[in-house]
Structure formats: C-alpha cells, structure tokens
Coordinates of C-alpha atoms and ligand atoms in Angstrom, one line a residue:
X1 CA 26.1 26.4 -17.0
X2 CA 25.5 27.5 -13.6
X3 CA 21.9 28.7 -14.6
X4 CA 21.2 25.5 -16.2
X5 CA 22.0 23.0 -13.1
X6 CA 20.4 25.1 -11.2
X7 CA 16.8 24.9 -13.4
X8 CA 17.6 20.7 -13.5
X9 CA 17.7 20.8 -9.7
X10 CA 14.8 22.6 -9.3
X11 CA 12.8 21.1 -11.9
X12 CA 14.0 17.0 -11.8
X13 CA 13.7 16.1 -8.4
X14 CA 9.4 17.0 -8.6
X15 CA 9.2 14.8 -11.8
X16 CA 11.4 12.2 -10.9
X17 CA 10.1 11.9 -7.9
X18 CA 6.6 11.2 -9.4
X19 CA 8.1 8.9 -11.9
X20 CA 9.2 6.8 -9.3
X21 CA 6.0 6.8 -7.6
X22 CA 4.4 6.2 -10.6
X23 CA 7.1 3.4 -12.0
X24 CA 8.5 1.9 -8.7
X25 CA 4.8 0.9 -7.5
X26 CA 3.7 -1.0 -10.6
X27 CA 4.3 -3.8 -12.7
X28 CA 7.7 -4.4 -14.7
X29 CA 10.5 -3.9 -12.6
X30 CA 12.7 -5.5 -14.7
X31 CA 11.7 -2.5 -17.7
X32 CA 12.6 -0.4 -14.7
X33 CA 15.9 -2.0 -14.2
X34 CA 16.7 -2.1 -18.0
X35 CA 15.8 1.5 -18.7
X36 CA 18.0 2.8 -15.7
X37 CA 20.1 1.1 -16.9
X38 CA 20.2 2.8 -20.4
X39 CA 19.6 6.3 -18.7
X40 CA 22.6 5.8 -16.7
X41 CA 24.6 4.6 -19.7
X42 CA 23.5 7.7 -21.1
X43 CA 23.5 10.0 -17.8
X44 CA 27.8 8.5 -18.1
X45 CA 28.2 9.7 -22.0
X46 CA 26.9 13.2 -21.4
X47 CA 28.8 13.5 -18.2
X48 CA 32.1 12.5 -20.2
X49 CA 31.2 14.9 -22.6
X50 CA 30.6 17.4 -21.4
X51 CA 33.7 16.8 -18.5
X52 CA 35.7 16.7 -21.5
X53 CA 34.5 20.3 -23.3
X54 CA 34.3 21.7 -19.8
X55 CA 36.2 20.8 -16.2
X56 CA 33.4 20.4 -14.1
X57 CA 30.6 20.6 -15.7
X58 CA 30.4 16.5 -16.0
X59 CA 31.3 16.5 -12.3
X60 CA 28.3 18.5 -11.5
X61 CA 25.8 16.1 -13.6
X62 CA 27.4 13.0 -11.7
X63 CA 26.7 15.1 -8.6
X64 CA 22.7 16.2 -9.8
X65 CA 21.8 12.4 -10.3
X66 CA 23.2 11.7 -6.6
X67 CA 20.9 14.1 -5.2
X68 CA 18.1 13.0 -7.6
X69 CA 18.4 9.7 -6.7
X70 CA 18.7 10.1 -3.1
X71 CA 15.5 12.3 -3.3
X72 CA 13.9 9.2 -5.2
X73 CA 14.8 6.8 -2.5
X74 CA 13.9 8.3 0.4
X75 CA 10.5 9.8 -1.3
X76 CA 9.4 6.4 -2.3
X77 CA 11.9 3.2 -2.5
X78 CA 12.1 1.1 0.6
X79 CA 14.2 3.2 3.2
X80 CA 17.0 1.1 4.5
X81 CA 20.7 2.4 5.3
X82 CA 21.6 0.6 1.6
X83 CA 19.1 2.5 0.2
X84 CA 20.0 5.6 1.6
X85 CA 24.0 5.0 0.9
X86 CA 23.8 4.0 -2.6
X87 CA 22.7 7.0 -4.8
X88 CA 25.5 9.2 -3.0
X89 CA 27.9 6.6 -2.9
X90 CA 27.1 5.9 -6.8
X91 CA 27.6 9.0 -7.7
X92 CA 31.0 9.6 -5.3
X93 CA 32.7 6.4 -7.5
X94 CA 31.2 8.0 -10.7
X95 CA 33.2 11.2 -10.4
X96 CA 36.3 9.8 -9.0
X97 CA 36.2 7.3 -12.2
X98 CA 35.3 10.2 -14.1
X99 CA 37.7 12.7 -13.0
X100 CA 40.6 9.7 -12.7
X101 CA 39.8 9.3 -16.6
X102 CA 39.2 12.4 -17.8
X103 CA 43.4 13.1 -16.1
X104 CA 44.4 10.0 -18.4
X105 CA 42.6 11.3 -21.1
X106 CA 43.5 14.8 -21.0
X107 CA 47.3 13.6 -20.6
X108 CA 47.2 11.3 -23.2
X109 CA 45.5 13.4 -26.2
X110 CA 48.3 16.1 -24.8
X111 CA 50.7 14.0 -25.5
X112 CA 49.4 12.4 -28.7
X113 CA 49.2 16.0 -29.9
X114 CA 53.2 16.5 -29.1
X115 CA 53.7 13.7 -31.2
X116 CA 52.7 15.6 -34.2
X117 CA 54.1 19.2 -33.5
X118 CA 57.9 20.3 -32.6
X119 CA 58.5 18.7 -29.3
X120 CA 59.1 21.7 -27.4
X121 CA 55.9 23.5 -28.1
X122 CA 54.1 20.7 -26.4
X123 CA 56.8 19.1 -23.9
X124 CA 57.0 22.0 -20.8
X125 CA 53.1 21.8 -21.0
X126 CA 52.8 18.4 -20.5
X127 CA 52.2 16.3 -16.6
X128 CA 55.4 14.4 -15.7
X129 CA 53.7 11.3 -17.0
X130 CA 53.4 12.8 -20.0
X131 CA 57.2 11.5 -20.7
X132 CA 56.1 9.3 -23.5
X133 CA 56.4 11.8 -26.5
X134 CA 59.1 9.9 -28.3
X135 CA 56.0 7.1 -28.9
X136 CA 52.9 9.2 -29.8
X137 CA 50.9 5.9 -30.2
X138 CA 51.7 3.0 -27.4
X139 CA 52.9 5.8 -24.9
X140 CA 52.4 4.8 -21.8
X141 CA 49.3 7.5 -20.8
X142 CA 47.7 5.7 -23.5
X143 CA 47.9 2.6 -22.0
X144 CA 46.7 3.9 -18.6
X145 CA 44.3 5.3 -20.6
X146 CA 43.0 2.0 -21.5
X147 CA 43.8 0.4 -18.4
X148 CA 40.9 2.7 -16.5
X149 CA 38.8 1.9 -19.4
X150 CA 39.3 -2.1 -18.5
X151 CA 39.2 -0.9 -14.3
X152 CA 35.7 0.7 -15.5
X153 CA 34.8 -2.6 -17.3
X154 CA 35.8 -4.3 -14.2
X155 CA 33.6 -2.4 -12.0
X156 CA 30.7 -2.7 -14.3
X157 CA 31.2 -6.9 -14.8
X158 CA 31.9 -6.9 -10.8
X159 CA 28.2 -5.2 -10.7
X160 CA 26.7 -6.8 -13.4
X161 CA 28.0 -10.1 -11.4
X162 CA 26.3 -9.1 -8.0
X163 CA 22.9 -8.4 -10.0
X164 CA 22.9 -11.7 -11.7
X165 CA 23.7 -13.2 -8.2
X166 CA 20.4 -12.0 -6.8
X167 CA 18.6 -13.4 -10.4
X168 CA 20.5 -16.4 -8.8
X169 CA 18.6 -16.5 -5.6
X170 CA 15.7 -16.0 -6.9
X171 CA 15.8 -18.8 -9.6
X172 CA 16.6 -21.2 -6.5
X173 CA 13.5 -20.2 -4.5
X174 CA 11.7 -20.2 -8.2
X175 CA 12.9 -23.7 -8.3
X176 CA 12.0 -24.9 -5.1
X177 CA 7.9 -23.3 -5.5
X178 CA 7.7 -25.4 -8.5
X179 CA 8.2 -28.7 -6.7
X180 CA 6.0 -27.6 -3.7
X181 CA 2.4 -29.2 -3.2
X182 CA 0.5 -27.1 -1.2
X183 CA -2.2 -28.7 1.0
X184 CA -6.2 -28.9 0.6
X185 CA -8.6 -26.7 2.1
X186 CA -10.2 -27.9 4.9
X187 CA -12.8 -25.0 4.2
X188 CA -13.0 -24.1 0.9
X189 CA -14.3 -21.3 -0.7
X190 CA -17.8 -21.2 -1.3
X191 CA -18.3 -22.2 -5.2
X192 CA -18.6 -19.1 -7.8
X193 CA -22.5 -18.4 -8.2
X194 CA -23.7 -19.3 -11.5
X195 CA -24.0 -15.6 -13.2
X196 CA -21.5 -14.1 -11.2
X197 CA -19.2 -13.6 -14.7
X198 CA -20.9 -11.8 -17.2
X199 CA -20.4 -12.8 -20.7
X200 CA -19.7 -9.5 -21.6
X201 CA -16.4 -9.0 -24.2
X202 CA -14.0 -6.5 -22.9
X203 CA -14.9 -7.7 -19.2
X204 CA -12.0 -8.1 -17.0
X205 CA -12.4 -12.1 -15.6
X206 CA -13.9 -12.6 -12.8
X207 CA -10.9 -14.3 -11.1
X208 CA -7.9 -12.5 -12.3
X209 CA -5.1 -14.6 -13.2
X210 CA -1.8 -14.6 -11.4
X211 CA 0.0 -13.3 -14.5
X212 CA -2.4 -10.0 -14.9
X213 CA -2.6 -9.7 -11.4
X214 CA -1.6 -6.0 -10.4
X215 CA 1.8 -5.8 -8.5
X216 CA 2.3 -3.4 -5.7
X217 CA 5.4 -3.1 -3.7
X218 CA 8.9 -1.1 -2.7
X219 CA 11.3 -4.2 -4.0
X220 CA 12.9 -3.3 -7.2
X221 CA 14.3 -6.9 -6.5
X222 CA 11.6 -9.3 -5.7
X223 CA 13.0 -11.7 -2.2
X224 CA 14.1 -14.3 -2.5
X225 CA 12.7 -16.8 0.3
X226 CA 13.5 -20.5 0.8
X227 CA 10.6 -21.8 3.0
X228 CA 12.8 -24.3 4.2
X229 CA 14.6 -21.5 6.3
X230 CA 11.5 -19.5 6.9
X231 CA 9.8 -18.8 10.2
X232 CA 7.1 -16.3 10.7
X233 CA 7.5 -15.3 14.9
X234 CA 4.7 -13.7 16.4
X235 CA 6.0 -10.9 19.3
X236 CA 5.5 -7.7 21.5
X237 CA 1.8 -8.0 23.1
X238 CA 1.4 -11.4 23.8
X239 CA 1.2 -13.9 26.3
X240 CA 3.7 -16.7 24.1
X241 CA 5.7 -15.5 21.5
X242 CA 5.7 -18.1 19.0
X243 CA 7.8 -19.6 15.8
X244 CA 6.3 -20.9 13.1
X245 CA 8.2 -22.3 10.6
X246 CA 6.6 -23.6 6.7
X247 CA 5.8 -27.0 7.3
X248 CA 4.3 -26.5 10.7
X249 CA 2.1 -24.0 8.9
X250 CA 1.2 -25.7 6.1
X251 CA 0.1 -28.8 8.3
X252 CA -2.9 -26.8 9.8
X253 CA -6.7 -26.8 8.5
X254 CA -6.6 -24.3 5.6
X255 CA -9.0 -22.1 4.3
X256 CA -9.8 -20.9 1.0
X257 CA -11.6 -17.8 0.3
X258 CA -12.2 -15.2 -2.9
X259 CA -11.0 -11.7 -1.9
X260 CA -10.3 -9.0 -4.0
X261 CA -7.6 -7.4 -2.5
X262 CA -7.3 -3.3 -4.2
X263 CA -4.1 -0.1 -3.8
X264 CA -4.8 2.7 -2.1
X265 CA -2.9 4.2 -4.7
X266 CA -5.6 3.0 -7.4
X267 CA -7.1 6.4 -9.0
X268 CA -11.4 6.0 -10.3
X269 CA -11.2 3.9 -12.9
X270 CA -7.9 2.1 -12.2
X271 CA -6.9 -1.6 -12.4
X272 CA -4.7 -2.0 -9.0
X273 CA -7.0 -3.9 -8.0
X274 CA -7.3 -7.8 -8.1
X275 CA -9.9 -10.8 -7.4
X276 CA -7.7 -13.8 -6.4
X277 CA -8.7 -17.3 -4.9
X278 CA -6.2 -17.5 -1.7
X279 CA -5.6 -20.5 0.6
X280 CA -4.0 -19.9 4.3
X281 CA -4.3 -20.1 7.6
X282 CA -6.5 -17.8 9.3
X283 CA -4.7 -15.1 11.7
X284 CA -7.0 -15.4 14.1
X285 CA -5.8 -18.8 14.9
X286 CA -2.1 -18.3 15.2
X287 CA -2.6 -14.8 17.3
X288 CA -5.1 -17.2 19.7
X289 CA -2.4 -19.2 20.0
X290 CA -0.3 -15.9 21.1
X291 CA -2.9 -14.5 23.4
X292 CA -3.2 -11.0 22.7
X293 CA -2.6 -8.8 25.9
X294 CA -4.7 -6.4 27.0
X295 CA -4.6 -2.8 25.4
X296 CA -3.3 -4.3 22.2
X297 CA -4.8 -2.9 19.7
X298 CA -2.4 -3.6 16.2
X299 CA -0.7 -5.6 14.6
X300 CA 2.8 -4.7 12.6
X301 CA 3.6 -6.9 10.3
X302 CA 7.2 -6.6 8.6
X303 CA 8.4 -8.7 5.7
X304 CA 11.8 -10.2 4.6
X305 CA 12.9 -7.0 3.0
X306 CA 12.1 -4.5 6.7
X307 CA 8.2 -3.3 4.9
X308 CA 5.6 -3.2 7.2
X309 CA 2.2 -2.5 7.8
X310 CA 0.0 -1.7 10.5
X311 CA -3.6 -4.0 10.7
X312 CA -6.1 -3.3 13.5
X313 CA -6.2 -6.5 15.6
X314 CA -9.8 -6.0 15.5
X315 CA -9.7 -6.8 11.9
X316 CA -7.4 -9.9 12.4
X317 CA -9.2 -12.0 14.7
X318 CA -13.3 -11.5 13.5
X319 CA -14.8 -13.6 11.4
X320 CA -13.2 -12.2 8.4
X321 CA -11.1 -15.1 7.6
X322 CA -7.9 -13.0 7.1
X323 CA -5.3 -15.0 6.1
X324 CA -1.8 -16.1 6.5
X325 CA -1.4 -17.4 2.6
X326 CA 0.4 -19.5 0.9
X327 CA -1.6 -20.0 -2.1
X328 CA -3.0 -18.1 -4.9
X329 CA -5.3 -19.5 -7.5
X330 CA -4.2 -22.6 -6.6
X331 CA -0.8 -22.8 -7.0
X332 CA 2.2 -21.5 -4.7
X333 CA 2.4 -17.5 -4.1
X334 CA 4.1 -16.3 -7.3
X335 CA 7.8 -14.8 -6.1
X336 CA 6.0 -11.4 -7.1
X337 CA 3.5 -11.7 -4.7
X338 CA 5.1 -12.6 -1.7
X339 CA 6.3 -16.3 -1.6
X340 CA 6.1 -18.3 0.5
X341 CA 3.9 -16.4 2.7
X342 CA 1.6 -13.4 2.9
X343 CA -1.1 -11.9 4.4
X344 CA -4.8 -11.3 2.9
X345 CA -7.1 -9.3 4.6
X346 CA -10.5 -8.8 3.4
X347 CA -11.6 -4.8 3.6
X348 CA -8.4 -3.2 3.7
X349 CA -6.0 -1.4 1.0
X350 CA -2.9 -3.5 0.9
X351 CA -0.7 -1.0 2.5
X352 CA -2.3 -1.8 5.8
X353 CA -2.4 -5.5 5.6
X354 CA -1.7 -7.4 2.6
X355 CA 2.5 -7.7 3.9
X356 CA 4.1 -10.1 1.4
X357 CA 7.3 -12.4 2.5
X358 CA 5.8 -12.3 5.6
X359 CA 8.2 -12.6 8.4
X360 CA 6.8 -11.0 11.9
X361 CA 3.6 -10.3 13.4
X362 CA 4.2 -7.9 16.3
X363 CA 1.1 -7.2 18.5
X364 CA 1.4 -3.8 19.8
X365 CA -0.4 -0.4 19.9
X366 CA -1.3 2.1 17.4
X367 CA -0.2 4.6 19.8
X368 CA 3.5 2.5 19.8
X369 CA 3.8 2.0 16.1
X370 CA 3.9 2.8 12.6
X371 CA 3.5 0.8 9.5
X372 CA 5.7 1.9 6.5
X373 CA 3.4 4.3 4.5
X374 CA 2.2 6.2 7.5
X375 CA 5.1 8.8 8.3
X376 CA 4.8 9.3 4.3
X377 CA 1.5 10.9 3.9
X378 CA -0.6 8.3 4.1
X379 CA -3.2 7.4 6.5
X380 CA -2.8 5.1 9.6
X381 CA -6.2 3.0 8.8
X382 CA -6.8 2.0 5.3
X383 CA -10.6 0.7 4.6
X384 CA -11.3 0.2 1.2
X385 CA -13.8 2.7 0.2
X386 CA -16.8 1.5 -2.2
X387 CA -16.1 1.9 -5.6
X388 CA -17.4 1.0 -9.2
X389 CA -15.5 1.0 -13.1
X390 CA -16.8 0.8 -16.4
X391 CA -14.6 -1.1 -18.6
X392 CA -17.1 -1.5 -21.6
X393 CA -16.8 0.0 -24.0
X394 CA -13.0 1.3 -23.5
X395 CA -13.0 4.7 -23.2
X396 CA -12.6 6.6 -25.7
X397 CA -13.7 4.2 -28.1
X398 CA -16.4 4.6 -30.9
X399 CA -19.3 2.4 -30.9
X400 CA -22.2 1.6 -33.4
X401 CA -25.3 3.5 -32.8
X402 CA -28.1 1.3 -31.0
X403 CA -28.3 -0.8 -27.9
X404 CA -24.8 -0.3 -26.8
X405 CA -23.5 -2.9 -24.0
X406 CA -21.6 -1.2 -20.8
X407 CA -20.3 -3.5 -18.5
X408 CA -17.9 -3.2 -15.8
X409 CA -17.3 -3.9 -11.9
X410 CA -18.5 -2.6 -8.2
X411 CA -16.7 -3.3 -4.8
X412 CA -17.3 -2.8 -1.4
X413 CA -15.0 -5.4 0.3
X414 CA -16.2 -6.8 3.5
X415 CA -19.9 -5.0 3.3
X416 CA -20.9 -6.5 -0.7
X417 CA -22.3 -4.2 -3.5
X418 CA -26.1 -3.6 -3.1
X419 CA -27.1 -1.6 -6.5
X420 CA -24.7 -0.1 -9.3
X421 CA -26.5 3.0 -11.6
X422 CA -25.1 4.4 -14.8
X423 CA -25.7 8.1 -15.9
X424 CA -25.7 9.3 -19.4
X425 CA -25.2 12.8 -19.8
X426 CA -25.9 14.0 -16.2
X427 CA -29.3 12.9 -16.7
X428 CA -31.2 10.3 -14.0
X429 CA -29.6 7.3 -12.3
X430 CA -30.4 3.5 -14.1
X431 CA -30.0 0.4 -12.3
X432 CA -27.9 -1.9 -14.2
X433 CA -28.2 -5.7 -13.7
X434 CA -26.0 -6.4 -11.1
X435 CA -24.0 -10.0 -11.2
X436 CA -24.1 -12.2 -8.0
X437 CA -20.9 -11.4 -6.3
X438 CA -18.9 -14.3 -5.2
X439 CA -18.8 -12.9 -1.5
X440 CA -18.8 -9.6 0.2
X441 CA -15.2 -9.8 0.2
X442 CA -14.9 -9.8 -3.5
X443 CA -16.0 -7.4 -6.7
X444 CA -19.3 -7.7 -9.1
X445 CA -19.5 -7.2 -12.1
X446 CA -22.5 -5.6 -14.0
X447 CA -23.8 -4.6 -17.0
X448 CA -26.4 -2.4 -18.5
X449 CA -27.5 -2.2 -22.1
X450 CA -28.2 1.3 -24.0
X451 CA -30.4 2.0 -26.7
X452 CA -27.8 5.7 -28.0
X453 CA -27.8 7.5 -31.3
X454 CA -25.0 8.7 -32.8
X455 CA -23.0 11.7 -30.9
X456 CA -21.3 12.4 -27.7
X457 CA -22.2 11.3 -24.6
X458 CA -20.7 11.1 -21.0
X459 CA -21.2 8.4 -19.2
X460 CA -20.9 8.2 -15.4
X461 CA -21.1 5.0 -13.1
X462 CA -22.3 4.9 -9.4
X463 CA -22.2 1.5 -6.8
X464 CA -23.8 1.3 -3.3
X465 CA -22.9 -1.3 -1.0
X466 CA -25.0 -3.7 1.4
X467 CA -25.8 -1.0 4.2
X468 CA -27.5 1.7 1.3
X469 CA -24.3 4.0 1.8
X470 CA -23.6 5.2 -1.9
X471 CA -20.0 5.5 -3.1
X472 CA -18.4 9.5 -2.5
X473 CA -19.5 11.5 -5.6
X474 CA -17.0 14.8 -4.5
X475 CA -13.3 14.0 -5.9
X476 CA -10.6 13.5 -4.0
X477 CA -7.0 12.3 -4.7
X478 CA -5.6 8.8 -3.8
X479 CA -3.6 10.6 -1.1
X480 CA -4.0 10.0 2.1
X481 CA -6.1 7.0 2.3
X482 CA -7.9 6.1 -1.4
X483 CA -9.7 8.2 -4.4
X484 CA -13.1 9.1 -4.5
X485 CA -15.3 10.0 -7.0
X486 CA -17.5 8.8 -9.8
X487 CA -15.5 6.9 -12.8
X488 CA -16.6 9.1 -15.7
X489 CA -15.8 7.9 -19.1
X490 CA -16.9 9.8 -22.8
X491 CA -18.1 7.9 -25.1
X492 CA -18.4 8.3 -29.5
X493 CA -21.8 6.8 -31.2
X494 CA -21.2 6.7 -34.9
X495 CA -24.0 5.9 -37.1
Ligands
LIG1 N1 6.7 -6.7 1.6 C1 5.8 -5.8 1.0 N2 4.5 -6.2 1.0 C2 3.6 -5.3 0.5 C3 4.0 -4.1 -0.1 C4 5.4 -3.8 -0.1 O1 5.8 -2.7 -0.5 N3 6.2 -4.7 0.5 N4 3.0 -3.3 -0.7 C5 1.6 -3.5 -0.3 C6 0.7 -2.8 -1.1 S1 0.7 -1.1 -1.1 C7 -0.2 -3.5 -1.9 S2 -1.4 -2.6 -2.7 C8 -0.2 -5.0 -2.0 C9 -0.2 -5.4 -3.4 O2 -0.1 -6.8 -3.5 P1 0.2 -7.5 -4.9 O3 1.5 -6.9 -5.4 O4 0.2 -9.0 -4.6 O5 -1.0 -7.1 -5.8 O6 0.9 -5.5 -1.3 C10 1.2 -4.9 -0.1 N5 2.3 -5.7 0.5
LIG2 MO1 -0.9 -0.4 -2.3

C-alpha cells in the first residue's frame, strides 16, 4: 500500500498538473466543474472502500488529493489565500467525515453482527456505544449511522447551495447585460474589404462569433460584475488618480476596431486565437487624463477576481487604439469575456494585456511590478509572434486526387501579413493568394489551389509580415512567451 501511494504521488501531481493547464485554460468550465464533480464522488467511494477493508488506507487517498490539488492550484488556478486553503481544508473535513463514519460504521456492523451470534462472543468486543445489542436493527449506532450519512448530505446541499448562489450572481449581471444598449461609435471600424473572407468551405469566418470565440482565463467561476457598482481607478504613477465609473465611460467618443486578439499558450496550428469586432474607449485617453509621471514605464492592470497583467505604457498610449471595451461584435462583453469591461490591445498575447473585468490600471515600473504569469515561467513582454495555419483540408483527412483547395489564415498583429507560401513535400516555397486583411491588427486568410495525385504528401505553411521578416521556422514550445515553427499538416490523395 505503502509502495502504491508512494508511485500516485510521484506520478499524479506531473499529470494533473498538466491536465489543469491543459483543462483550466480552455473552454467548458462548467464540463470541468461537472467531471470534478464525478471524480470526487468517485475519489469519496474508493476512499470508503478501501477505509473500510483497511484503517488508513482511505485516509491516505483523502490526504493524496489534498496535496494534488494544492499542487493544481498553486501551478495554475488563480493564487489567492481561498485558493490556497481549500484543497487542504477539503481534504481535512474529508477525513474527519470519513474517519467519524467509518467509527459509526464499524460500531454499528459490530453490533449488528452480535445480534446474530451468542451475545457474549460479541458484547466485551464492542465500544461502550455499542450497548444496543438487545435491538440488532434500530440500535442506536445505526441510527448515528444514518445520522452522519444525513450530516454528509447536509454538508453537500450546504455546498451545493453556495455554488448555486454564485450561478445566482451571475444570472443577475446576465440579466442586467441583456437590457444594456451600448453606445455608437464615434470612429468606427473601417468596413471589411471586399475579398477579405474567402469562400473557401472548412474556413474558419472571418469575424469569429462570440459563441466560438476561444476562452482563456484562471476563473473556474466566471465574475459576476454589476456595472452599476463598477469603477475602473487609475493609480501609482500619475499626476491624478482617477474613478471612472460605467456610465461616465460609456458617455465618451467610442471606437470600434477589428483585432484579433491570440494565447500565448496557442501551439502551431492552434485555435486560441480569435478575430473580434470591439468597441471602447481608447487607453490612451483615460491615462492622458492621469498624466503619466516620468520613469513610468507599465501599466498593471488587475481584474475583479486579483488577475493582472503587465502592458508597456508605450503600447497603451500610440496610435494603436488599445482599448478599454465594452463591446464585442456588437453586443455587450459576454460574462465569459470580461463584462462589463476589458482591455484590447492590438499586438500583444492576452496574458500581457487583454485583463477582463477590468478593475485597475496602475501606472508603475517594470522594474516595480509583476503581472500574473510572469513569476510562473512566462515572459515579462508578450508580442505576438507572426504566425500562419492551414485549416483546409483538416488534417488528416483524405481528399480526391486533382486541384485540391488549401486554405487557411496568417497574422502578424500590429505589423499586417505581407506573403503566405505553402510547401509540399519539402520542396520550393508557393505564394498563395493572400485575402485583404481587414487591418494590421487582424488575421488573413488565404488560399492556394493544388493540382496532387493520389499518395502522401506533407504539407507545410509559411507567412511573412509587412516589414519582410518571415515567421521562425526552428520549433520552440509555447513556454515562455509563444510557439514557433511552421504548422505542418499530412495530407491522403485518393484516386
Ligand atoms: N481577469 C482575467 N483576464 C484575463 C485572463 C485571466 O486569466 N483573468 N487571461 C488572459 C489570457 S491568458 C488571454 S489569452 C485572454 C483571453 O481572452 P478571451 O477569453 O476573451 O479569449 O484573456 C486574458 N485576460
Ligand atoms: Mo493566454
């Protein structure tokens, strides 16, 4: 036994860990919620089990998950003392519950068994409690038996109660978006080129909708915040600290602008990565407002829930048209993606600058501060490197020998997409036909058609942006600061 917690140690925590990096980051958090659910439902029987074959040994897998889960949180979750407390403090009540019903348990079948055999066999053996003999069936350790089943019932309603409080919260702020009208642009975006979305099947759109927009963040439950109660206060490095609160901001000239904002934890050839249509406020405007001191060269911006991120000022106050945003695709930020208010920042992975229920701007140093991923292996400026995917055909999907259509997207945010090529086998680079983008700030898309007899080929893809710098050919991970290398996909001709 002792050999085999000692393997789960040593081999969970790694996977786990990764799991949660993997799980935590993306999409369905309610799946998340719903399957630890299960596995802890699960994680419970076996530790009864098991408790009940062996003293201890149930303990012990109480006590594992603890230290699993407190590896989990502090490799990945949002770090906050809660955070920290819960696994251990989880897994403290589980084996006091446990061990409290195991006792009852134990007493009770001891005493149901002296029910059946010659009374004193079974009676010196017994716990004082154990009195109840005489009634094998209704004794009285039965029916404390029972009663920790309902105190466990308790528990579980009490925290199935607190869970459906937060659904609570959120409904009312999910209420209150629906009813809000969000102001025009005083500069919209300029209109979508005619050609820029290629006609292509199995192309991602152009503009991805709000639904099938990737989700990134370290909330396993998304904030819930009223804009009526919302201020955004700008502090450290400035002349005025100011307060903003929702209607002030949503009563200055807006712009609307096409970014495609992308992860740094996107691998080559992977869809974090999103082309929205976002309406706000410039930063620049609010942190003029501030004046900026001298030697300032950040901004940290934290969100409802303690996140941060670090931006260079620099980045904030050019031309860029970073925003403070409140709308996406034309309607109110979806809850997911950081209602009422978050920041866009054209050029930058979204761990540096895309902050989401946006609460503080804090002008300060990069010498004086740290955004969240920094101190956890990740790099303290984030530029979006220039990149390129094929997403026609799928791959690993068999196509018809003939002219076979690829198709796919480029992006260099903030410098534009000059030329994409496509390689077949190794062999020379082709220019593809290359869509208008709809700005710098946002992808292209492309595609390239193939004249291929049947077999196996490999096909590899290739963008360089506005300034003739090609995209990194050499490999390297999405750790610290974004993937390089070619997306490479292998393609099946059939007759
Ligand atoms: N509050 C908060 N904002 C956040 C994050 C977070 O964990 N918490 N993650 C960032 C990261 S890593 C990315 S890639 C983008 C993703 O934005 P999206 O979920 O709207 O696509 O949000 C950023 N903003
Ligand atoms: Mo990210």
């Amino acid at each position: 036994m002792t050999g085999v917690g000692g393997a789960v140690i040593d081999a969970v925590p790694p996977a786990v860990k990764d799991w949660a990096v993997a799980v935590f980051g993306t999409a369905d958090k309610l799946a998340l919620l719903v399957g630890m659910g299960l596995a802890i439902a699960a994680l419970a029987a076996l530790a009864g089990l098991l408790e009940w074959r062996r003293r201890f040994a149930g303990l012990a897998v109480i006590g594992i998950f603890g230290v699993v889960g407190l590896v989990a949180v502090l490799g990945r979750a949002q770090v906050t003392g809660n955070a920290i407390a819960l696994p251990p403090l989880a897994a403290a009540t589980g084996i006091l519950v446990l061990r409290w019903l195991m006792s009852r348990l134990r007493d009770w079948s001891t005493s149901a068994a002296a029910g059946e055999r010659p009374a004193a066999a079974a009676a010196p053996a017994a716990s004082p409690i154990a009195g109840g003999a005489a009634e094998p069936d209704d004794g009285p350790d039965r029916r404390r038996f029972l009663q920790a089943l309902g105190g466990g019932a308790v528990v579980a309603t009490v925290g199935g109660a607190l869970a459906a409080g937060l659904r609570g919260a959120a409904a009312g702020v999910s209420e209150i978006r629906s009813k809000l009208a969000l102001p025009s642009s005083a500069s919209p975006a300029s209109p979508v080129p005619a050609g820029a979305e290629l006609t292509l099947d199995g192309m991602d759109p152009l503009v991805t909708p709000n639904r099938d927009f990737y989700r990134i963040d370290t909330a396993l439950t998304v904030p819930a915040v009223d804009p009526d109660t919302w201020v955004l206060r700008v502090t450290g490095m400035v002349e005025r600290e100011i307060e903003l609160d929702f209607a002030t901001l949503l009563a200055k000239p807006m712009t609307e602008r096409h970014v495609t904002i992308a992860c740094v934890s996107n691998e080559v050839g992977g869809d974090l990565i999103g082309n929205a249509l976002w309406l706000g406020w410039p930063v620049r405007e609010l942190l003029a407002m501030a004046g900026p001191t001298s030697g300032a060269d950040m901004v940290l911006s934290r969100s409802k829930d303690g996140w941060t991120a670090g931006t260079p000022l620099e980045v904030l106050t050019d031309d860029r048209d970073a925003l403070i945003a409140v709308g996406m695709n034309g309607e109110p930020l979806p809850l997911e993606h950081g209602f009422p208010v978050r920041l866009v920042v054209p050029g930058l992975y979204g761990y540096v600058s895309a902050t989401k229920w946006l609460t503080e701007l804090k002008v300060t140093r990069f010498a004086d501060d740290v955004g969240y991923w920094t101190p956890r292996g990740w790099s303290e400026r984030g530029p979006i490197k220039t990149s390129s995917r094929i997403d026609v055909p799928r791959a690993g999907r068999a196509v018809r020998a003939g002219a076979v259509a690829f198709g796919g997207v480029a992006w260099a945010q903030h410098t534009g997409i000059s030329k994409v090529e496509l390689r077949v086998n190794r062999g020379d680079w082709q220019t593809v036909e290359l869509a208008p983008g709809i700005s710098r700030d946002t992808w292209y898309q492309w595609q390239l058609s193939l004249p291929l007899t049947p077999g196996q080929y490999e096909i590899q893809v290739r963008a360089t942006d506005l300034n003739g710098v090609p995209q990194v050919e050499e490999r390297s991970q999405v750790a610290p600061d974004g993937a390089t290398g070619f997306h490479t996909i292998r393609v099946d001709v059939t007759p």
